[in-house]
Structure formats: structure tokens, C-alpha cells
XYZ file of C-alpha atoms in Angstrom:
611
model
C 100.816 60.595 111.667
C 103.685 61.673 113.351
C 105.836 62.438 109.934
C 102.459 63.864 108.614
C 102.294 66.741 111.727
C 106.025 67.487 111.534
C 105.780 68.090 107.262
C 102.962 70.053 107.991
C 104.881 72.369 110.561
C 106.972 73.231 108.100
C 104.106 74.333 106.036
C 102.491 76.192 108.543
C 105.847 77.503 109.927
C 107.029 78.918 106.089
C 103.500 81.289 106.505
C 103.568 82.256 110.077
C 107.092 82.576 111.162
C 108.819 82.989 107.723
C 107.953 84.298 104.154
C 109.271 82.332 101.698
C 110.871 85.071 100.297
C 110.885 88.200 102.336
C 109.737 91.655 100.259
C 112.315 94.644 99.898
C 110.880 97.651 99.674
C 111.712 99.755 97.194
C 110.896 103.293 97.752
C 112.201 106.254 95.160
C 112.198 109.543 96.907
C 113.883 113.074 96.285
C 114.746 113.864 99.896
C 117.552 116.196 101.840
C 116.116 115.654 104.909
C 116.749 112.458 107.159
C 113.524 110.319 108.231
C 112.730 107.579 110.387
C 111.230 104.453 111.274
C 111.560 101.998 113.504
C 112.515 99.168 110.794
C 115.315 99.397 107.657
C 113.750 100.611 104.494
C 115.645 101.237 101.152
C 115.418 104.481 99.470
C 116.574 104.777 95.674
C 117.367 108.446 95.597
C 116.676 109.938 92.597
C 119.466 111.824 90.509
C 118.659 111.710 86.963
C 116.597 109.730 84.226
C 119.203 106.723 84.038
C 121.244 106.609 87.324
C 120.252 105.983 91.037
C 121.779 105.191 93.859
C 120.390 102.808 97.249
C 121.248 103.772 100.670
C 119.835 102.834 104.225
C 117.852 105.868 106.299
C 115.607 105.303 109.301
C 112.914 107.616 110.566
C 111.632 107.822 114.449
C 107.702 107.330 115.310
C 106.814 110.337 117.547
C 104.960 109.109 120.191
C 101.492 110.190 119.405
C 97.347 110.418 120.521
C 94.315 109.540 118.921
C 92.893 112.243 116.675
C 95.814 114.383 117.289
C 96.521 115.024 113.132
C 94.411 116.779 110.817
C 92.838 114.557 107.672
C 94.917 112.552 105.516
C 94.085 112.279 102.308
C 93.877 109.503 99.391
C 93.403 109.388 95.275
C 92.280 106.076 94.239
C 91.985 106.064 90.435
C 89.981 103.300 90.715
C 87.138 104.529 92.484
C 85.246 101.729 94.767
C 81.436 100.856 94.176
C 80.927 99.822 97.572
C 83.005 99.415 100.835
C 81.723 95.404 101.026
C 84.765 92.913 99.459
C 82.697 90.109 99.634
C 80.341 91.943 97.053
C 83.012 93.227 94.530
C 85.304 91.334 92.791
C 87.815 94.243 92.502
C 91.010 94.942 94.893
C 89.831 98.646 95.183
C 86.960 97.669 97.294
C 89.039 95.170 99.824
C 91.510 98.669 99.906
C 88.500 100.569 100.725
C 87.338 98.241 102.974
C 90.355 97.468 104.971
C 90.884 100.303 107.418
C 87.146 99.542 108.258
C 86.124 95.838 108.366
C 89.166 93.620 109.728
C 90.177 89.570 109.581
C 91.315 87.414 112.581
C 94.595 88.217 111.118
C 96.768 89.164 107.950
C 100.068 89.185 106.412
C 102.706 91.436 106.287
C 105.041 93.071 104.452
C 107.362 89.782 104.662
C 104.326 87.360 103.543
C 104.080 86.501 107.255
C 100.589 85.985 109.295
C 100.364 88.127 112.249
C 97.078 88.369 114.720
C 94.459 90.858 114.146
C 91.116 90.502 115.770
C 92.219 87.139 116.922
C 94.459 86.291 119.836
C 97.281 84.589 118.253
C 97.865 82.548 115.162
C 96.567 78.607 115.727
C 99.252 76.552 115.032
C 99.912 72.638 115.226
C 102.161 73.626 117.687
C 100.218 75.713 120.511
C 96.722 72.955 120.061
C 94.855 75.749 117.760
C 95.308 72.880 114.849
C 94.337 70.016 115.278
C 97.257 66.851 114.361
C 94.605 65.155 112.055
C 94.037 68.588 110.070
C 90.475 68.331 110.673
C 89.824 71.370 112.079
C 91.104 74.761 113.556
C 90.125 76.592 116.665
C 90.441 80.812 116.917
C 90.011 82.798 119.927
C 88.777 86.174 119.591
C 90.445 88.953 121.817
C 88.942 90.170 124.783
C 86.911 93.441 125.171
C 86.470 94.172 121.440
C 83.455 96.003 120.192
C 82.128 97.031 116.840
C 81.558 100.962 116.078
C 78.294 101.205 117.216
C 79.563 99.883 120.732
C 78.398 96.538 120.331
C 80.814 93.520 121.533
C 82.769 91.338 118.557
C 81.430 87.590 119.460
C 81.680 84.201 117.804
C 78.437 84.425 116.114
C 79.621 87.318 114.444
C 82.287 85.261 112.955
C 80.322 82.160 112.260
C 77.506 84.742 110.327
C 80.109 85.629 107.804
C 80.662 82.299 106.738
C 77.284 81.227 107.198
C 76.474 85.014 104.900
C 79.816 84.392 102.263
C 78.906 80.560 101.869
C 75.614 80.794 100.653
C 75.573 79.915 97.012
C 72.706 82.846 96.524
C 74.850 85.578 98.172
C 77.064 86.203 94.782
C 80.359 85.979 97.397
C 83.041 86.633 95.474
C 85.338 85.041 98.179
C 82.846 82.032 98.630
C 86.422 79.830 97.485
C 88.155 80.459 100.872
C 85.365 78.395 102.658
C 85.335 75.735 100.177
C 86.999 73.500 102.732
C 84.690 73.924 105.387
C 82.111 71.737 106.845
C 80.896 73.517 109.544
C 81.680 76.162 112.458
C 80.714 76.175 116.126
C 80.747 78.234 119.072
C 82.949 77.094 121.830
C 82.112 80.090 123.692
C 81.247 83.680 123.377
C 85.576 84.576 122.376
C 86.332 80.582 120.657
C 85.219 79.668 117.095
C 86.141 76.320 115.804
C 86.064 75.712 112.502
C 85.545 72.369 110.435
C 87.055 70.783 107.675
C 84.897 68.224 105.675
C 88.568 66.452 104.601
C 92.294 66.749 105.992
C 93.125 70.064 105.413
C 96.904 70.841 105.930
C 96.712 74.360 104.609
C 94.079 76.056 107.185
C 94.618 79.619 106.725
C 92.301 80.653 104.391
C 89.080 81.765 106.018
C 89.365 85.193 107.708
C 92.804 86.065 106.661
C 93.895 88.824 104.885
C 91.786 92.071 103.957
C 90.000 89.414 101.367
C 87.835 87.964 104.223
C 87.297 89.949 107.427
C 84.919 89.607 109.930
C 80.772 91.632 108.966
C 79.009 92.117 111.965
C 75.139 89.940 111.908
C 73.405 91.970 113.652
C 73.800 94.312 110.399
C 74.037 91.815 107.973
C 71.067 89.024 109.164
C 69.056 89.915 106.982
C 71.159 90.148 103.894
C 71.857 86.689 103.408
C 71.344 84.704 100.068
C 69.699 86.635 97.488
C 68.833 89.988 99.237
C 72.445 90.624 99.724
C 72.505 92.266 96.349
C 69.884 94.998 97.672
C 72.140 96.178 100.768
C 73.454 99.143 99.692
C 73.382 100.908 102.834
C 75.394 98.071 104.763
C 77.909 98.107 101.841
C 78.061 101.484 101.725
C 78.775 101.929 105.572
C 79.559 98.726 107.206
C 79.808 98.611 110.766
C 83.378 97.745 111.320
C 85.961 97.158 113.970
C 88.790 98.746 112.140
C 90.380 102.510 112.773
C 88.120 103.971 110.792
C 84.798 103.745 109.994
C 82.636 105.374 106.538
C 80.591 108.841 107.485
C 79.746 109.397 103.674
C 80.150 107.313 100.594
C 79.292 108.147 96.983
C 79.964 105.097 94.642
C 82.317 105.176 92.572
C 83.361 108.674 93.603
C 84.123 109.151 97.211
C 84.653 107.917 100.994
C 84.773 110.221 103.953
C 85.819 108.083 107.171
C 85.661 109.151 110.717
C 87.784 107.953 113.660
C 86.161 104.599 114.586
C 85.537 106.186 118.474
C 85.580 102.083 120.049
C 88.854 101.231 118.471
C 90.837 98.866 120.288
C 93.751 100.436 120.524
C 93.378 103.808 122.542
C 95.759 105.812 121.068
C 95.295 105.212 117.435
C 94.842 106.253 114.851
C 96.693 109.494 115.027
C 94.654 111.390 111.709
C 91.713 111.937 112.390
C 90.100 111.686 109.341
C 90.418 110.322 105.727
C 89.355 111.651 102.667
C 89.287 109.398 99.996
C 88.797 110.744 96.560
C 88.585 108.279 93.400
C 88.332 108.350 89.341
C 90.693 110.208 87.747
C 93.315 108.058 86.221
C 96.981 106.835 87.156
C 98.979 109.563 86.338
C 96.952 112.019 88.006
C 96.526 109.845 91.460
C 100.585 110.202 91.019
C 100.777 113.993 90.865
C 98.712 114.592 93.558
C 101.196 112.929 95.798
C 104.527 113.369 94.452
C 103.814 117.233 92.683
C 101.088 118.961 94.204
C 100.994 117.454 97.133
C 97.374 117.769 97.342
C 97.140 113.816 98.307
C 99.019 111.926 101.011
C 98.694 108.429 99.255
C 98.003 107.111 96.009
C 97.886 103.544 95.054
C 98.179 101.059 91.902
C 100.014 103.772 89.834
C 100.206 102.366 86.177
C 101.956 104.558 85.000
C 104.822 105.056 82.535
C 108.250 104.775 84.825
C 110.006 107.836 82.706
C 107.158 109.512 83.943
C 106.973 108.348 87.371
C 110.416 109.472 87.709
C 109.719 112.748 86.359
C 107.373 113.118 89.261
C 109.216 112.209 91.972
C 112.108 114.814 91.716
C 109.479 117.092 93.108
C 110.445 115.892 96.488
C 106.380 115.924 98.072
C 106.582 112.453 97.877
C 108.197 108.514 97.452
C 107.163 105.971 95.275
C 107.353 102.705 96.846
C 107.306 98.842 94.835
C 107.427 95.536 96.118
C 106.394 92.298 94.550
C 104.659 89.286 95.534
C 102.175 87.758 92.899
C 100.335 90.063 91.404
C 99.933 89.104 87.299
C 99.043 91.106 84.326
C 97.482 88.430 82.476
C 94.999 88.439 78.978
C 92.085 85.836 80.155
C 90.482 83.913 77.233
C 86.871 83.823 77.425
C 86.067 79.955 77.022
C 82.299 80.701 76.014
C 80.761 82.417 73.283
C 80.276 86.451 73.859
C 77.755 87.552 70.984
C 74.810 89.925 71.828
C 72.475 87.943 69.872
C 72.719 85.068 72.301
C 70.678 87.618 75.046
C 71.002 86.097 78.091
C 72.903 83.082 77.345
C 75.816 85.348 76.454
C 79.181 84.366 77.830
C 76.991 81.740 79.850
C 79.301 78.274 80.638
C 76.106 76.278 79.822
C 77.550 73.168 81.076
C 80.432 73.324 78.345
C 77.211 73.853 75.418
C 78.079 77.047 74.308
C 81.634 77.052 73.369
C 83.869 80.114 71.936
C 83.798 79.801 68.246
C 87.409 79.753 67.948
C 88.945 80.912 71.050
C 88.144 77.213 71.753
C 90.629 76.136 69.678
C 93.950 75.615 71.389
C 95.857 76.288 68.265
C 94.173 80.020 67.965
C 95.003 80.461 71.862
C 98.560 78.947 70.816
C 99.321 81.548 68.212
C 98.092 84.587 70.128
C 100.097 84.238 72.746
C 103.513 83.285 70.214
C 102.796 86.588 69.010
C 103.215 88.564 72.246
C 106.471 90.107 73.159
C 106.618 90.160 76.568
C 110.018 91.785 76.810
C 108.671 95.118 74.768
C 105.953 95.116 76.644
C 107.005 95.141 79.933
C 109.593 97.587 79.138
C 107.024 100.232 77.874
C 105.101 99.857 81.250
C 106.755 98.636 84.259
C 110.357 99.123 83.875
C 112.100 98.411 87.085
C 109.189 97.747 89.144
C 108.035 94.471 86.697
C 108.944 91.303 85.149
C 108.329 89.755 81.905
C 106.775 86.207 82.763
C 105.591 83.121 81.128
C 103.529 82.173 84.423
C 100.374 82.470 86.371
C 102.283 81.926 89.313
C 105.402 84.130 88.716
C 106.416 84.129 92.122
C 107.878 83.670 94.983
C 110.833 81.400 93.348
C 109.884 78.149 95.222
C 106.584 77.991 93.491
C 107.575 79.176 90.059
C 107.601 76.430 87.113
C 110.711 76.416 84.626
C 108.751 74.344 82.235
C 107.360 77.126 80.306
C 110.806 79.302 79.257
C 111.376 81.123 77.534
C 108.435 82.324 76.285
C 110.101 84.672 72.970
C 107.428 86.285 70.465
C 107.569 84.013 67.503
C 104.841 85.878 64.699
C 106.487 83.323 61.902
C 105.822 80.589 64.158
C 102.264 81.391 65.183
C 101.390 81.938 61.239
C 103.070 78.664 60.722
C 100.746 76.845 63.329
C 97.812 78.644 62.456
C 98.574 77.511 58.773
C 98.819 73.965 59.877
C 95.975 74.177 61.743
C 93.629 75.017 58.652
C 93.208 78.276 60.278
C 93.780 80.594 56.624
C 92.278 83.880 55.157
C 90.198 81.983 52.088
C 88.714 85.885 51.245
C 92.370 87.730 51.064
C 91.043 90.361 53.357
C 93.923 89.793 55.357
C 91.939 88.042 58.920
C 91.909 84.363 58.896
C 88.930 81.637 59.502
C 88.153 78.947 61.351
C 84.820 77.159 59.801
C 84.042 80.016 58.217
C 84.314 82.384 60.555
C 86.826 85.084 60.979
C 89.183 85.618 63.848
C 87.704 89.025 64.833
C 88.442 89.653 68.548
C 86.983 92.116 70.898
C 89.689 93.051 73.621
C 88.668 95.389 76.681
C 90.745 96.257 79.718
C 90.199 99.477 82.013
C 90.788 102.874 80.947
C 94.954 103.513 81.553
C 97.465 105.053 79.610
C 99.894 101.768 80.294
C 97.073 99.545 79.886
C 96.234 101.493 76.864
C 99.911 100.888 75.136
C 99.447 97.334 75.925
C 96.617 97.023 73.780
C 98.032 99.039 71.261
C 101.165 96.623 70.882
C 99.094 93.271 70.894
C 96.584 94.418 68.338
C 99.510 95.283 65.875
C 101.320 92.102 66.213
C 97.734 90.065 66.122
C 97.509 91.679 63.012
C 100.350 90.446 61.578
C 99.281 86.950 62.400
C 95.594 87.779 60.503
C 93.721 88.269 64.037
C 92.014 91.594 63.847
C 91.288 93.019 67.157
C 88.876 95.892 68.426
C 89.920 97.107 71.872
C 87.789 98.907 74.520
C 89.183 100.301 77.413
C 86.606 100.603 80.603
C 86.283 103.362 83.127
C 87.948 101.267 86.269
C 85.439 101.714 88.616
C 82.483 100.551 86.384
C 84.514 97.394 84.830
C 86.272 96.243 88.532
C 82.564 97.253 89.897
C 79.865 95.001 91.639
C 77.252 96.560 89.755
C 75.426 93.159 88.260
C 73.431 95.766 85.809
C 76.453 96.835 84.220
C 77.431 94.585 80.944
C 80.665 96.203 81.348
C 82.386 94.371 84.716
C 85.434 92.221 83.763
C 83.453 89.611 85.734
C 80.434 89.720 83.015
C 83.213 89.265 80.363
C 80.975 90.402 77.262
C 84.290 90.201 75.333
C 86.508 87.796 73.326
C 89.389 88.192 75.706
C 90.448 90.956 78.337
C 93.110 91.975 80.692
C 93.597 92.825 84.535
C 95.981 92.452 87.452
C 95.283 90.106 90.330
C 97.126 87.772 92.502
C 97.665 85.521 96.044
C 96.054 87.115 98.918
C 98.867 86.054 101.278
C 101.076 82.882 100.263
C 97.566 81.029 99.575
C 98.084 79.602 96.299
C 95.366 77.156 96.553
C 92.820 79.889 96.746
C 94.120 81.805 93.622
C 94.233 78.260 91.772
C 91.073 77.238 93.059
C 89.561 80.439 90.443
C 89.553 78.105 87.600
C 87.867 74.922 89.117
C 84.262 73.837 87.426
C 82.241 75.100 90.151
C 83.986 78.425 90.312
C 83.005 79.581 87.186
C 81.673 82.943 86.617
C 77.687 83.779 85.583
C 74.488 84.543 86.099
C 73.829 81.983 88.543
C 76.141 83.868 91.399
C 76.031 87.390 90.051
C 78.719 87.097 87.643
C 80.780 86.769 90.866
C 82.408 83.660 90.207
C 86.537 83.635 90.223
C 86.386 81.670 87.386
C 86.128 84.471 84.840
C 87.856 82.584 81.393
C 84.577 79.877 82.218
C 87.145 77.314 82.090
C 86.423 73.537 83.100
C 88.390 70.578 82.960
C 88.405 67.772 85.504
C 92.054 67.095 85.189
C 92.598 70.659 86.627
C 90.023 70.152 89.391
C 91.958 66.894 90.574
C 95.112 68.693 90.633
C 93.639 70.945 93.029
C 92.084 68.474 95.258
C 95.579 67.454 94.986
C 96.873 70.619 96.545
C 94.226 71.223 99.231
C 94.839 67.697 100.582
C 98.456 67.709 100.678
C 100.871 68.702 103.675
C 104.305 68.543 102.480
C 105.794 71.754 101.739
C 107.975 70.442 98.791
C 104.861 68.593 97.180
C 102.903 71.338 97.154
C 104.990 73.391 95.572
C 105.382 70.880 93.330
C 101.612 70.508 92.251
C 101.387 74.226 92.615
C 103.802 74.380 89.772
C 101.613 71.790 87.759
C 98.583 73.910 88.142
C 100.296 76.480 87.031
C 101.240 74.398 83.907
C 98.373 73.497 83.231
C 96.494 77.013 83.075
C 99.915 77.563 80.656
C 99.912 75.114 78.580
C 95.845 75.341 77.942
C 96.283 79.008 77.081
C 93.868 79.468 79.776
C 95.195 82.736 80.621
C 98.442 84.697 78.816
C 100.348 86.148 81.231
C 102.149 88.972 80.337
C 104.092 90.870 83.222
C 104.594 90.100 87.314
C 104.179 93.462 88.093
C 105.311 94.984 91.346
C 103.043 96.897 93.676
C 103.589 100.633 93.144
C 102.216 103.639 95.250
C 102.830 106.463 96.297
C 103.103 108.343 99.817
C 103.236 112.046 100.606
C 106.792 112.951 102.438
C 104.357 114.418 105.421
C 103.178 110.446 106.373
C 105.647 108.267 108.745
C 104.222 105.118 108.833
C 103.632 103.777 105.249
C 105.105 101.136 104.030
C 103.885 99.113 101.193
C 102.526 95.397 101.557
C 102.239 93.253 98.460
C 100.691 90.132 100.542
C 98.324 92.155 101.668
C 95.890 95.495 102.213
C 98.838 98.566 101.189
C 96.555 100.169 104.311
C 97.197 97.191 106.584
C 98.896 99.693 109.582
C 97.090 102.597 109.179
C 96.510 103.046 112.595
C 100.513 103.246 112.802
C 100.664 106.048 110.365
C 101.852 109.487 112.043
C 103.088 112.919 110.567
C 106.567 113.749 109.642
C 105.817 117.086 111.458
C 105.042 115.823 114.562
């Protein structure tokens, strides 16, 4: 047991005291002035299209009070349907979300845990783990209170997993508390949680801005199936962030008010936020670096020529870091037609197979045909990588087994050909049984995303897949709205492609998406991580695998075979490990991009360059 605690130390240790590989920040900005910060940040000053050069600046924090600035202001492209992350599957709502609702703790910029609501981090090492990895106890801190005034207890804590945990709430994060058996109440401050096996990685529930803490006394009677009728609590949850929501129009706006029972009482120093969504990429970019008309923009797709362009109007920096996050196409594993009514894109217990995206050999050749390289190059240049991965980073978990990964068209006609996969009609699209490789391929509505598109479909072509593409207003198709037939998570499509990654250095959690019981439908709202409706025991034991194992080395080890595995199913294609990439008006102090974790994860911080 002894061996056991001290490999698991190093676990715990590589997350709470150490990334594994700490983030630079990248930041472009046109400046003459000199700024500061208490903390080292690199800034690529722009001179022309093709040459930059990196130097070292610092900025000083102006000591500051609590409502003393005027109202920042934010352009989210991808306009949020609720304010509620456990009821949207998109990263736009846990952004929205984050400056209100909070975890016990998150991660910064580094990829390492620091407290938030909770006291300190439980470790093997201070007694909040327990040496048989059987459970984990959190301590609240003292004197917190909700917006309304209210005190933060235990039972709020235990409520969320009790609300996120019920299989008819439609969680979407109901994965993170896949390892629990139970929680109690050691007192009014002290939640311990149980494990129903070992459990050397513990950090999962109530970490990061993917799982904070909803108050019950709001929420009580939204468990199970009536959660999906609580629009008012999604709209305005009762929070014990900086902020809290005044107004909110889905999928257009968010006004937020200083959250007057803060804990902190200084912060925050704005005393408002404004955020404004829809649009698209390129104009959530010019409002920051042109106009100046924003003071932060986030997720800009958009062409890096263009980008550049931009920020030589000096309002503004553009800031990248990477972590995880993928561009991936996801197969869907069950059949999509319309005629099937509700049994469309249904898992069915494995009865209701993709005609032919079932058959390895078609998954095989579309992703041969794929240049990543081009690709890559068109949309992310400098801020992205091409990749042959799910997990493309950090470098101790990435897999070597699947490079390169070169476009081969010849090569994916020659398998296809071998594979009995041929155009019998000479109208140029091959069959399988009969029935033509005709592919319907949506994604939402982006001029990089766009391009994307446009290169696959030519090069499918050339291997006799034809392809219709649809491209999605974002805040309908990363939406919550179970109405809709148009969410990436209803997947009415032959394939389709989005960005997502680790919250944190929790790879377990991202692999768990693809486990049986994860799998997407109508059964939990078409919440399910599982989107592809992918099921194969194998993978599931892997994973079981993972979750049970404490040794840092093995489990990046099996993390690497999961990641093989998704690979070498064609589960998913990845296509690019794209950085983070935002954008912050010159007039903010404060902002510094996080790809582990909510870009808004020290708002309260945030102060003006003016003073």
C-alpha cells in the first residue's frame, strides 16, 4: 500500500503542484506603450505579414475597489442558450456561466489546481485523500454566501451531484460523477465524497468551470425530468461568483451585475458586463482589436492573415495557448435518415447501424484522403497543429503509433477498391450493397470552418464520396435546445465537426465520452458525451483500466491506448490541435488566457489600463 500512496503522489502532485507541461502565452499586440502585470507574459509584436519579433514586458495592477470601473464589455460569436453548463453541451455556456456559478476549485493557466470555493486542495498528503483511494473529503470556506445572501453549505454541494447524477436530468457532465458512490455531510463546511472502487484520480467532481457548485434551494425542484423546464434558473442562476445575470436573452445576450455578497470585498473592479453574442468570428475580432467597441472576444476562428491584419490597429492583443482542445470530424455510428422518425440516429442497442459509415474500410479511406497539413495551414497557422490524435497533447500523453498521418487519395481508392466498395452506375460515387456513399457533413456557421468543409468535400470526391455540407448557426447547433434537430448532440448527419477537449489534465473524463453508457439520445436529452454512438467493450475495459490505475507512467500509457483505439476505429478524424485564441481590448489589465480552463477564470482580477 505503501508503494501504491507514494505512485499516486506523483499523480496527484503532476495536477496540483505542477502541469505537465506549463502553457506560454502567446499574445500578438501592436503596442508603444509599456504595460504590466504582476507575472512574465510574451508579447509577439507585430511588424509585418511574415516577420515578428518576442520580447518580455510586465504591467503593474493598480490597486483598486469594487465597482470602481465602468462596464466591460464581451462579443461571443457563439451566443449561449442558457447560463446552466450542466444543461448545454457547448463550451459557450460553461464561459457564460463561469464568472457566475463557481467549483471547489480550477486550473490555471499552467494546468495546475488551485482552491476556489473550497479551502485548499485534498491531497494524500494533508489527510483530504484517503491512502486506500476510497474517498475524498472537501472543506468549504468559511462565511460564504450565495447572491441572494444565503450561506454556501454542504447540502448545496451534495444537491448538485445528487441534481447532475440523476439519469433523468439530461446532465451533460453526469461522467465526472461516474465514480461516485455516495456523498455525506460531515458538517455544515465538510463534504466527503465516496468512491464505489479505488479511485487514484479524484479530481473530477467540482473542478473546473465544467462542474461548479448550483445552489438547492433554487434547484430542488428541478431534479430528474423537470430540469428541462427551468428556464428561469438557467437563465439566472443564483451564483457565488463576481457576477451574477440581471437580463438574459438566449442566444442573444447577458447583462451581469456586480454579485453585491462576493467574497472578496474589493472585487471585481467593473462593475458591469455586457455580453453580446451571434455575429460570427471575424466580427467578435474587430470589435476588439479595430473598433474597439468590445473589451474581449473569445474562440476567434478566424483566418491568421486576417487576424494579423487586425491587430496592427493597436485597440487590442490576440492571445493563444494550447492544451487539448481538437478539431476532430466525428462519425456517426448509427443510421441518420428522416424516414426512421424517431429512431433516427438512435444507438438501439447496436440495431440500427450506419449503412456504410459502419464499415471500417469507408471510415479508413475518408480519413487517407484528408490533408491535414493544407488544412491546418488555411486556418490556424501559428496558433495550431496538424495531428493524427484525439489526445494531441500535452507530450507525455501523446501516442507515436499513429504517424504520420499523410493524405494518401490513391491509397484510399485502392482500399476502397479492395474492399468491394466501387461505382457499378459510372456516376462517379461508389456503393456499398447497393447503396451510394452520399454523406451529409454539418459543422457551425464559420468562415474557417467553412474552408474546411470546402477542402474535404473536394478530396472525398476524388475518392467517389459525394458530400453535402451544412454549416449551423453556433448558438442553435452547440445549443441545449432538445427541440432543435439541429444540435451537434442530436447528430441528424452522416458525420460532423467541432472543437472540444480536457477540462483540466482529466483525461479519463474526456475518454470516458465514448464508453457504452455514455452514448448520446433520446433517453438523456441527446446529452450524452458519446455523440459518434460508439460502443465497444474492449474500449470500456481500457477505461476501467484508467480510472483504476495510480501510476503516473501507466496511465499515460493506457491513456495513449485509448487514444489508439478511438484512432485506429476511425471513431473520430482528428484534424488540427488547435490553440485557444482570443482577444482582449488594450484598456483590460488582468487577462490572460487559460486553455485548462474558463478564459474568464480571474475576472475578478481584471482592472483598467487607465487606472
Amino acid at each position: 500500500m505503501k508503494k501504491s500512496v507514494l505512485l499516486l503522489f506523483a499523480l496527484v502532485g503532476a495536477i496540483v503542484l505542477a502541469a505537465c507541461q506549463p502553457q506560454t502565452v502567446e499574445v500578438t499586440r501592436v503596442v508603444t506603450e509599456t504595460v504590466t502585470e504582476t507575472e512574465q507574459v510574451e508579447v509577439t509584436r507585430v511588424i509585418t505579414e511574415t516577420e515578428t519579433v518576442t520580447e518580455t514586458v510586465t504591467e503593474t495592477v493598480v490597486q483598486t475597489q469594487r465597482g470602481q470601473g465602468d462596464q466591460l464589455t464581451f462579443f461571443l460569436w457563439q451566443a449561449p442558450s442558457n447560463v446552466m453548463p450542466y444543461l448545454s453541451g457547448g463550451t459557450k455556456e460553461q464561459e457564460t456561466s463561469a464568472i457566475v456559478i463557481e467549483p471547489l476549485a480550477r486550473y490555471n493557466p499552467q494546468g495546475e489546481m488551485f482552491p476556489v470555493l473550497a479551502q485548499e486542495i485534498p491531497t494524500l498528503e494533508n489527510g483530504g485523500f484517503a491512502a486506500d483511494f476510497m474517498s475524498i473529503t472537501w472543506k468549504l470556506k468559511e462565511g460564504l454566501l450565495w447572491s441572494d445572501g444565503t450561506p454556501v453549505t454542504s447540502a448545496d454541494v451534495i444537491f448538485t451531484y445528487e441534481f447532475c447524477s440523476n439519469p433523468d436530468t439530461g446532465c451533460t457532465q453526469n461522467d465526472l460523477f461516474s465514480d461516485v458512490s455516495d456523498m455525506e455531510a460531515v458538517d455544515d463546511l465538510t463534504i466527503k465524497i465516496n468512491f464505489a472502487a479505488p479511485t487514484p484520480f479524484p479530481y473530477k467532481p467540482f473542478i473546473s468551470y465544467a462542474s461548479p457548485i448550483i445552489q438547492k434551494a433554487q434547484w430542488e425542484n428541478c431534479v430528474g425530468a423537470n430540469a428541462i423546464g427551468c428556464t428561469e434558473e438557467s437563465f439566472k442562476p443564483i451564483g457565488t461568483g463576481p457576477y451574477m445575470v440581471t437580463e438574459f436573452l438566449p442566444n442573444d445576450s447577458v447583462l451581469y451585475d456586480i454579485n453585491p455578497n462576493y467574497r472578496d470585498p474589493n472585487k471585481p473592479y467593473f462593475s458591469s458586463v455586457f455580453l453580446k453574442g451571434g455575429g460570427d468570428a471575424e466580427a467578435a475580432a474587430r470589435a476588439v482589436l479595430e473598433t474597439g467597441e468590445s473589451d474581449y472576444s473569445w474562440n476567434l476562428q478566424v483566418a491568421p492573415e486576417v487576424l494579423a491584419q487586425m491587430a496592427l490597429s493597436g485597440k487590442g492583443a490576440v492571445q493563444s495557448a494550447r492544451a487539448t482542445s481538437l478539431e476532430r470530424i466525428v462519425i456517426n455510428f448509427t443510421n441518420p435518415d428522416p424516414a426512421l422518425g424517431d429512431n433516427r440516429s438512435e444507438y438501439m442497442d447496436g440495431n440500427n447501424p450506419h449503412p456504410f459509415l459502419s464499415d471500417i474500410n469507408v471510415r479508413k479511406a475518408l480519413s487517407m484522403a484528408i490533408d491535414r497539413t493544407t488544412l491546418t495551414n488555411f486556418g490556424y497557422a501559428g496558433s495550431g497543429l496538424p495531428t493524427c490524435n484525439y489526445v494531441p497533447g500535452p507530450p507525455a500523453f501523446v501516442s507515436t503509433a499513429n504517424d504520420p498521418c499523410p493524405q494518401d487519395i490513391e491509397g484510399a481508392k485502392a482500399l476502397l477498391d479492395e474492399a468491394g466498395i466501387v461505382d457499378t452506375d459510372g456516376d462517379g460515387i461508389r456503393e456499398k450493397d447497393g447503396i451510394p456513399l452520399r454523406l451529409v457533413y454539418q459543422t457551425s456557421t464559420n468562415a474557417v470552418r467553412q474552408g474546411y468543409q470546402a477542402f474535404i468535400k473536394q478530396w472525398w470526391a476524388e475518392i467517389g464520396v459525394e458530400t453535402e455540407l451544412r454549416n449551423i448557426d453556433a448558438a442553435v447547433y452547440f445549443g441545449g435546445d432538445v427541440a432543435s434537430p439541429d444540435t451537434y448532440g442530436k447528430f441528424y448527419t452522416d458525420v460532423e465537426m467541432y472543437t472540444s477537449g480536457a477540462a483540466g489534465q482529466d483525461f479519463a473524463s474526456l475518454l470516458s465520452n465514448y464508453t457504452c453508457e455514455n452514448i448520446s439520445g433520446a433517453v438523456n436529452n441527446w446529452f450524452g458525451g458519446n455523440v459518434p454512438r460508439y460502443c465497444n467493450p474492449e474500449y470500456d475495459d481500457l477505461l476501467a483500466q484508467l480510472n483504476a490505475e495510480g501510476d503516473q507512467i501507466k496511465r499515460q500509457e493506457l491513456v495513449k491506448a485509448l487514444n489508439d483505439h478511438l484512432i485506429q476505429n476511425y471513431v473520430v478524424l482528428p484534424l488540427t490541435y488547435r490553440g485557444s485564441v482570443s482577444g482582449f481590448s488594450n484598456r483590460v489589465l488582468g487577462g490572460r488566457i487559460n486553455p485548462w480552463d474558463s478564459e474568464l477564470w480571474n475576472i475578478a482580477d481584471w482592472t483598467a489600463s487607465s487606472g
